[in-house]
mmCIF file of C-alpha atoms and ligand atoms in Angstrom:
data_model
loop_
_atom_site.group_PDB
_atom_site.id
_atom_site.type_symbol
_atom_site.label_atom_id
_atom_site.label_comp_id
_atom_site.label_asym_id
_atom_site.label_seq_id
_atom_site.Cartn_x
_atom_site.Cartn_y
_atom_site.Cartn_z
ATOM 1 C CA MET A 1 84.104 98.325 80.221
ATOM 2 C CA ALA A 2 82.337 100.806 82.812
ATOM 3 C CA LYS A 3 78.956 100.544 84.090
ATOM 4 C CA GLU A 4 76.507 103.354 84.722
ATOM 5 C CA THR A 5 74.453 103.940 87.926
ATOM 6 C CA ALA A 6 72.186 106.956 88.140
ATOM 7 C CA GLY A 7 73.967 108.779 85.518
ATOM 8 C CA ILE A 8 77.356 108.174 86.890
ATOM 9 C CA VAL A 9 79.807 105.940 84.837
ATOM 10 C CA LEU A 10 81.395 103.603 87.267
ATOM 11 C CA PRO A 11 84.826 102.233 86.735
ATOM 12 C CA ARG A 12 84.782 98.488 86.924
ATOM 13 C CA HIS A 13 88.244 98.312 88.511
ATOM 14 C CA ILE A 14 89.924 100.978 90.502
ATOM 15 C CA GLY A 15 93.379 100.741 91.936
ATOM 16 C CA PHE A 16 94.409 102.764 94.941
ATOM 17 C CA ILE A 17 98.102 104.045 95.625
ATOM 18 C CA MET A 18 97.627 104.428 99.583
ATOM 19 C CA ASP A 19 100.409 107.036 100.143
ATOM 20 C CA GLY A 20 100.737 109.403 102.999
ATOM 21 C CA ASN A 21 100.510 107.192 106.188
ATOM 22 C CA GLY A 22 103.955 108.516 107.365
ATOM 23 C CA ARG A 23 103.267 112.117 106.900
ATOM 24 C CA TRP A 24 99.942 111.672 108.507
ATOM 25 C CA ALA A 25 101.382 110.231 111.688
ATOM 26 C CA ALA A 26 104.308 112.979 111.597
ATOM 27 C CA LYS A 27 101.789 115.786 111.510
ATOM 28 C CA ARG A 28 100.440 114.262 114.838
ATOM 29 C CA GLY A 29 103.748 113.577 116.368
ATOM 30 C CA LEU A 30 103.083 109.710 116.186
ATOM 31 C CA PRO A 31 105.256 106.822 115.085
ATOM 32 C CA ARG A 32 104.930 105.903 111.404
ATOM 33 C CA SER A 33 103.396 102.638 112.355
ATOM 34 C CA LEU A 34 100.414 104.444 113.723
ATOM 35 C CA GLY A 35 100.010 106.060 110.326
ATOM 36 C CA HIS A 36 99.839 102.618 108.751
ATOM 37 C CA LYS A 37 97.360 101.533 111.279
ATOM 38 C CA ALA A 38 95.119 104.434 110.488
ATOM 39 C CA GLY A 39 95.743 103.623 106.730
ATOM 40 C CA ALA A 40 94.366 100.233 107.211
ATOM 41 C CA GLU A 41 91.199 101.586 108.788
ATOM 42 C CA ALA A 42 90.798 103.834 105.755
ATOM 43 C CA LEU A 43 91.375 100.926 103.511
ATOM 44 C CA ARG A 44 88.636 98.934 105.115
ATOM 45 C CA LYS A 45 86.095 101.808 104.775
ATOM 46 C CA VAL A 46 87.063 102.538 101.206
ATOM 47 C CA VAL A 47 86.561 98.848 100.278
ATOM 48 C CA ASP A 48 83.216 98.810 101.947
ATOM 49 C CA ALA A 49 82.231 101.990 100.083
ATOM 50 C CA CYS A 50 83.300 100.638 96.727
ATOM 51 C CA ARG A 51 81.334 97.515 97.434
ATOM 52 C CA ARG A 52 78.083 99.517 98.253
ATOM 53 C CA ARG A 53 78.659 101.372 94.781
ATOM 54 C CA GLY A 54 78.878 98.078 92.817
ATOM 55 C CA ILE A 55 82.593 98.490 92.019
ATOM 56 C CA SER A 56 83.626 94.967 91.046
ATOM 57 C CA TYR A 57 87.527 95.078 91.323
ATOM 58 C CA VAL A 58 89.508 97.005 93.819
ATOM 59 C CA THR A 59 93.338 96.823 94.025
ATOM 60 C CA LEU A 60 95.175 98.336 96.760
ATOM 61 C CA TYR A 61 99.054 98.837 96.881
ATOM 62 C CA ALA A 62 99.823 97.842 100.407
ATOM 63 C CA PHE A 63 103.689 96.896 99.938
ATOM 64 C CA SER A 64 105.800 97.205 96.959
ATOM 65 C CA THR A 65 108.902 95.120 96.085
ATOM 66 C CA GLU A 66 110.853 98.452 96.830
ATOM 67 C CA ASN A 67 109.325 98.704 100.600
ATOM 68 C CA TRP A 68 111.713 96.188 101.892
ATOM 69 C CA LYS A 69 114.196 98.955 102.022
ATOM 70 C CA ARG A 70 112.388 100.758 104.773
ATOM 71 C CA PRO A 71 113.724 100.650 108.408
ATOM 72 C CA ASP A 72 113.464 97.073 109.991
ATOM 73 C CA ASP A 73 111.070 98.348 112.789
ATOM 74 C CA GLU A 74 108.607 99.781 110.130
ATOM 75 C CA ILE A 75 108.706 96.654 108.195
ATOM 76 C CA GLN A 76 108.036 94.584 111.477
ATOM 77 C CA ALA A 77 105.154 96.905 112.279
ATOM 78 C CA LEU A 78 103.662 96.521 108.800
ATOM 79 C CA MET A 79 104.007 92.732 108.886
ATOM 80 C CA LYS A 80 102.183 92.774 112.223
ATOM 81 C CA LEU A 81 99.469 95.028 110.860
ATOM 82 C CA PHE A 82 99.180 92.683 107.811
ATOM 83 C CA LYS A 83 98.583 89.565 109.958
ATOM 84 C CA GLU A 84 95.971 91.506 112.121
ATOM 85 C CA TYR A 85 94.233 92.822 109.012
ATOM 86 C CA LEU A 86 94.093 89.516 107.162
ATOM 87 C CA ASP A 87 92.433 87.937 110.153
ATOM 88 C CA GLU A 88 89.769 90.827 109.958
ATOM 89 C CA ALA A 89 89.610 90.436 106.075
ATOM 90 C CA ARG A 90 87.729 87.183 106.801
ATOM 91 C CA GLY A 91 84.803 89.383 107.499
ATOM 92 C CA PHE A 92 84.803 90.446 103.754
ATOM 93 C CA MET A 93 84.310 86.978 102.814
ATOM 94 C CA GLY A 94 80.802 86.781 104.329
ATOM 95 C CA LYS A 95 79.998 89.350 101.651
ATOM 96 C CA ASN A 96 80.943 87.034 98.736
ATOM 97 C CA THR A 97 84.203 88.804 98.146
ATOM 98 C CA ARG A 98 87.069 87.193 96.545
ATOM 99 C CA ILE A 99 90.552 87.992 97.965
ATOM 100 C CA ILE A 100 93.682 87.899 95.839
ATOM 101 C CA PHE A 101 97.290 88.723 96.505
ATOM 102 C CA LEU A 102 99.318 90.281 93.998
ATOM 103 C CA GLY A 103 103.027 89.609 94.012
ATOM 104 C CA ASP A 104 105.576 86.928 95.122
ATOM 105 C CA LYS A 105 104.544 85.685 98.592
ATOM 106 C CA SER A 106 107.776 83.802 99.378
ATOM 107 C CA PRO A 107 109.602 86.738 101.291
ATOM 108 C CA PHE A 108 106.778 87.156 103.942
ATOM 109 C CA PRO A 109 106.923 85.275 107.223
ATOM 110 C CA GLU A 110 105.422 81.695 107.173
ATOM 111 C CA GLU A 111 102.466 82.789 109.403
ATOM 112 C CA LEU A 112 101.535 85.563 107.202
ATOM 113 C CA ARG A 113 102.043 83.427 103.942
ATOM 114 C CA SER A 114 99.776 80.748 105.170
ATOM 115 C CA LYS A 115 97.072 83.247 106.006
ATOM 116 C CA MET A 116 97.376 84.781 102.522
ATOM 117 C CA ILE A 117 97.232 81.384 100.859
ATOM 118 C CA SER A 118 94.166 80.196 102.943
ATOM 119 C CA LEU A 119 92.148 83.490 102.238
ATOM 120 C CA GLU A 120 92.685 83.041 98.516
ATOM 121 C CA LYS A 121 91.641 79.489 98.631
ATOM 122 C CA ASP A 122 88.661 80.078 100.895
ATOM 123 C CA SER A 123 87.349 82.929 98.758
ATOM 124 C CA ALA A 124 88.069 81.662 95.283
ATOM 125 C CA HIS A 125 84.381 80.963 94.453
ATOM 126 C CA HIS A 126 83.089 84.373 95.658
ATOM 127 C CA THR A 127 81.654 86.444 92.840
ATOM 128 C CA ALA A 128 80.174 89.713 94.299
ATOM 129 C CA MET A 129 83.627 91.683 94.324
ATOM 130 C CA THR A 130 87.300 90.916 93.916
ATOM 131 C CA VAL A 131 89.706 92.855 96.332
ATOM 132 C CA MET A 132 93.367 92.578 95.171
ATOM 133 C CA LEU A 133 95.972 93.290 97.794
ATOM 134 C CA ALA A 134 99.278 94.004 96.212
ATOM 135 C CA MET A 135 101.864 92.904 98.748
ATOM 136 C CA ASN A 136 105.696 92.516 97.604
ATOM 137 C CA TYR A 137 104.373 93.803 94.329
ATOM 138 C CA GLY A 138 105.862 95.582 91.396
ATOM 139 C CA GLY A 139 104.593 96.295 88.011
ATOM 140 C CA ARG A 140 107.889 95.233 86.357
ATOM 141 C CA ASP A 141 108.014 92.077 88.505
ATOM 142 C CA ASP A 142 104.676 91.230 87.431
ATOM 143 C CA ILE A 143 105.670 91.433 83.755
ATOM 144 C CA VAL A 144 108.753 89.248 84.458
ATOM 145 C CA TYR A 145 106.504 86.725 86.333
ATOM 146 C CA ALA A 146 104.241 86.475 83.364
ATOM 147 C CA ALA A 147 107.228 86.325 80.795
ATOM 148 C CA LYS A 148 108.745 83.438 82.791
ATOM 149 C CA ARG A 149 105.378 81.484 82.867
ATOM 150 C CA ILE A 150 105.094 82.055 79.113
ATOM 151 C CA ALA A 151 108.671 80.784 78.714
ATOM 152 C CA GLN A 152 107.974 77.825 80.485
ATOM 153 C CA LEU A 153 104.570 76.982 78.738
ATOM 154 C CA TYR A 154 106.742 77.328 75.609
ATOM 155 C CA ALA A 155 109.364 75.046 76.750
ATOM 156 C CA ASP A 156 106.767 72.548 77.671
ATOM 157 C CA LYS A 157 105.289 72.827 74.193
ATOM 158 C CA ASP A 158 102.010 73.979 75.715
ATOM 159 C CA ILE A 159 101.908 77.006 73.612
ATOM 160 C CA THR A 160 103.517 78.108 70.311
ATOM 161 C CA ALA A 161 104.861 81.616 69.569
ATOM 162 C CA GLU A 162 101.704 82.429 67.565
ATOM 163 C CA ASP A 163 99.477 81.872 70.756
ATOM 164 C CA ILE A 164 101.366 84.801 72.590
ATOM 165 C CA ASN A 165 99.322 88.013 72.363
ATOM 166 C CA GLU A 166 98.158 90.677 74.702
ATOM 167 C CA LYS A 167 95.310 88.518 75.954
ATOM 168 C CA THR A 168 97.382 85.435 76.601
ATOM 169 C CA PHE A 169 100.057 87.407 78.210
ATOM 170 C CA GLY A 170 98.018 89.617 80.312
ATOM 171 C CA GLY A 171 96.116 86.577 81.632
ATOM 172 C CA LEU A 172 99.274 85.326 83.070
ATOM 173 C CA LEU A 173 100.060 88.351 85.140
ATOM 174 C CA TYR A 174 99.276 88.280 88.916
ATOM 175 C CA THR A 175 95.907 89.830 88.121
ATOM 176 C CA GLY A 176 94.883 86.890 85.850
ATOM 177 C CA SER A 177 91.527 87.328 84.341
ATOM 178 C CA ALA A 178 90.693 90.698 86.022
ATOM 179 C CA PRO A 179 89.899 93.534 83.684
ATOM 180 C CA ASP A 180 92.413 96.428 83.338
ATOM 181 C CA ALA A 181 92.373 99.277 85.667
ATOM 182 C CA ASP A 182 90.097 101.898 84.697
ATOM 183 C CA LEU A 183 90.890 104.326 87.527
ATOM 184 C CA ILE A 184 94.001 104.753 89.510
ATOM 185 C CA VAL A 185 93.751 106.880 92.626
ATOM 186 C CA ARG A 186 96.888 108.137 94.472
ATOM 187 C CA SER A 187 96.730 110.047 97.625
ATOM 188 C CA SER A 188 99.020 112.533 99.306
ATOM 189 C CA GLY A 189 99.859 114.901 96.409
ATOM 190 C CA GLU A 190 102.431 112.658 94.692
ATOM 191 C CA GLN A 191 101.830 112.210 90.925
ATOM 192 C CA ARG A 192 103.498 109.033 89.801
ATOM 193 C CA LEU A 193 102.723 105.447 89.313
ATOM 194 C CA SER A 194 105.628 104.009 91.527
ATOM 195 C CA ASN A 195 105.641 100.560 89.828
ATOM 196 C CA PHE A 196 101.890 99.800 90.259
ATOM 197 C CA LEU A 197 99.946 97.925 87.743
ATOM 198 C CA LEU A 198 102.047 99.097 84.854
ATOM 199 C CA TRP A 199 100.607 96.789 82.312
ATOM 200 C CA GLN A 200 97.072 96.909 83.695
ATOM 201 C CA SER A 201 96.933 100.882 83.724
ATOM 202 C CA ALA A 202 97.781 101.298 79.940
ATOM 203 C CA TYR A 203 94.247 103.118 79.486
ATOM 204 C CA ALA A 204 93.496 104.002 82.933
ATOM 205 C CA GLU A 205 92.461 107.394 84.124
ATOM 206 C CA PHE A 206 94.457 108.987 86.845
ATOM 207 C CA TYR A 207 93.063 110.804 89.955
ATOM 208 C CA PHE A 208 95.496 112.580 92.208
ATOM 209 C CA THR A 209 94.376 114.176 95.641
ATOM 210 C CA ASP A 210 96.470 115.998 98.103
ATOM 211 C CA THR A 211 94.495 114.129 101.030
ATOM 212 C CA LEU A 212 96.826 111.787 102.928
ATOM 213 C CA TRP A 213 95.638 108.272 102.678
ATOM 214 C CA PRO A 214 94.393 107.866 106.369
ATOM 215 C CA ASP A 215 92.066 110.940 105.834
ATOM 216 C CA PHE A 216 90.762 109.230 102.480
ATOM 217 C CA ASP A 217 87.188 108.443 102.881
ATOM 218 C CA GLU A 218 83.818 107.897 101.254
ATOM 219 C CA LYS A 219 83.472 111.548 100.320
ATOM 220 C CA GLU A 220 86.898 111.621 98.745
ATOM 221 C CA LEU A 221 85.910 108.377 96.826
ATOM 222 C CA GLU A 222 82.936 110.280 95.580
ATOM 223 C CA LYS A 223 84.977 113.117 94.282
ATOM 224 C CA ALA A 224 87.229 110.689 92.426
ATOM 225 C CA LEU A 225 84.146 108.808 90.989
ATOM 226 C CA THR A 226 82.704 112.115 89.852
ATOM 227 C CA VAL A 227 85.901 113.204 88.124
ATOM 228 C CA TYR A 228 86.197 109.722 86.481
ATOM 229 C CA SER A 229 82.580 109.784 85.269
ATOM 230 C CA GLY A 230 83.356 113.178 83.505
ATOM 231 C CA ARG A 231 86.429 111.963 81.527
ATOM 232 C CA SER A 232 86.054 111.050 77.924
ATOM 233 C CA ARG A 233 87.841 107.690 77.348
ATOM 234 C CA ARG A 234 88.900 107.094 73.801
ATOM 235 C CA TYR A 235 91.493 104.259 73.926
ATOM 236 C CA GLY A 236 93.567 105.765 71.212
ATOM 237 C CA GLY A 237 90.437 106.336 68.923
ATOM 238 C CA VAL A 238 88.699 109.621 68.235
HETATM 239 C C1 FPP B 1 102.700 104.509 101.883
HETATM 240 O O1 FPP B 1 102.792 105.524 102.822
HETATM 241 C C2 FPP B 1 102.014 103.404 102.386
HETATM 242 C C3 FPP B 1 102.562 102.120 102.500
HETATM 243 C C4 FPP B 1 103.892 101.801 102.031
HETATM 244 C C5 FPP B 1 102.077 101.079 103.183
HETATM 245 C C6 FPP B 1 100.473 101.059 102.989
HETATM 246 C C7 FPP B 1 99.740 100.116 104.013
HETATM 247 C C8 FPP B 1 98.723 100.425 104.452
HETATM 248 C C9 FPP B 1 97.710 101.367 104.076
HETATM 249 C C10 FPP B 1 98.490 99.527 105.670
HETATM 250 C C11 FPP B 1 97.275 98.544 105.296
HETATM 251 C C12 FPP B 1 97.402 97.592 104.446
HETATM 252 C C13 FPP B 1 96.895 96.276 104.756
HETATM 253 C C14 FPP B 1 96.886 95.341 103.849
HETATM 254 C C15 FPP B 1 96.475 96.108 106.073
HETATM 255 P P1 FPP B 1 104.091 106.149 103.248
HETATM 256 O O2 FPP B 1 104.454 105.371 104.445
HETATM 257 O O3 FPP B 1 105.149 105.990 102.185
HETATM 258 O O4 FPP B 1 103.761 107.507 103.766
HETATM 259 P P2 FPP B 1 104.753 108.902 103.550
HETATM 260 O O5 FPP B 1 105.009 109.064 102.059
HETATM 261 O O6 FPP B 1 103.947 110.007 104.107
HETATM 262 O O7 FPP B 1 106.029 108.612 104.331
#
């Protein structure tokens, strides 16, 4: 359900596919790692702008299950950036923000993994906003993860086949009790979902912009929100 502020219908949950860091760097003759660094800066500002507008859930696609195929030096640079950023993300917590990681944490280096776990634990009781960082995330992997959990509950006789419905299944995804995405924003001109929030975006609106992610700012967010506000959502009805 969306809420309305000053005549604008706001999405409750926005997902961002932060694409174009590499191209942003290439245009400036910089290494790709500096594109990601600029992308992290944009992320910080966009999350802040979402908070000020009263958006309750923000999900950011930081690293997909497919991104492990990238060159080793780029992966190392991203891991270093994630570590630095997660230290900084503690600053969000003072703002009553809950931080959740979507995806299997096990392939990440131990130091990063323990930072992820402690951020989740220390912010679990925060209620003003939820920021979900999709890291080693894939929409198909998310659905398989929920299916495995359902299978285990069934095997343990904690549920019956009749208990399995969209609500119970959806609640076992990495996003848990978070509402479905209302709006998916993708930067850099590509118009595809790339295995992001497959289940959760069943009725999402899509907003695509040519702007490269490091250049995505509050003005761009405003444009996306205005377009979203003008859409008519019918959820299969008339
Ligand atoms: C896609 O751009 C971007 C990524 C795979 C990484 C996204 C990561 C960040 C924005 C860094 C910040 C995240 C955190 C949690 C600190 P691309 O590299 O595919 O760009 P290209 O398509 O132009 O090559």
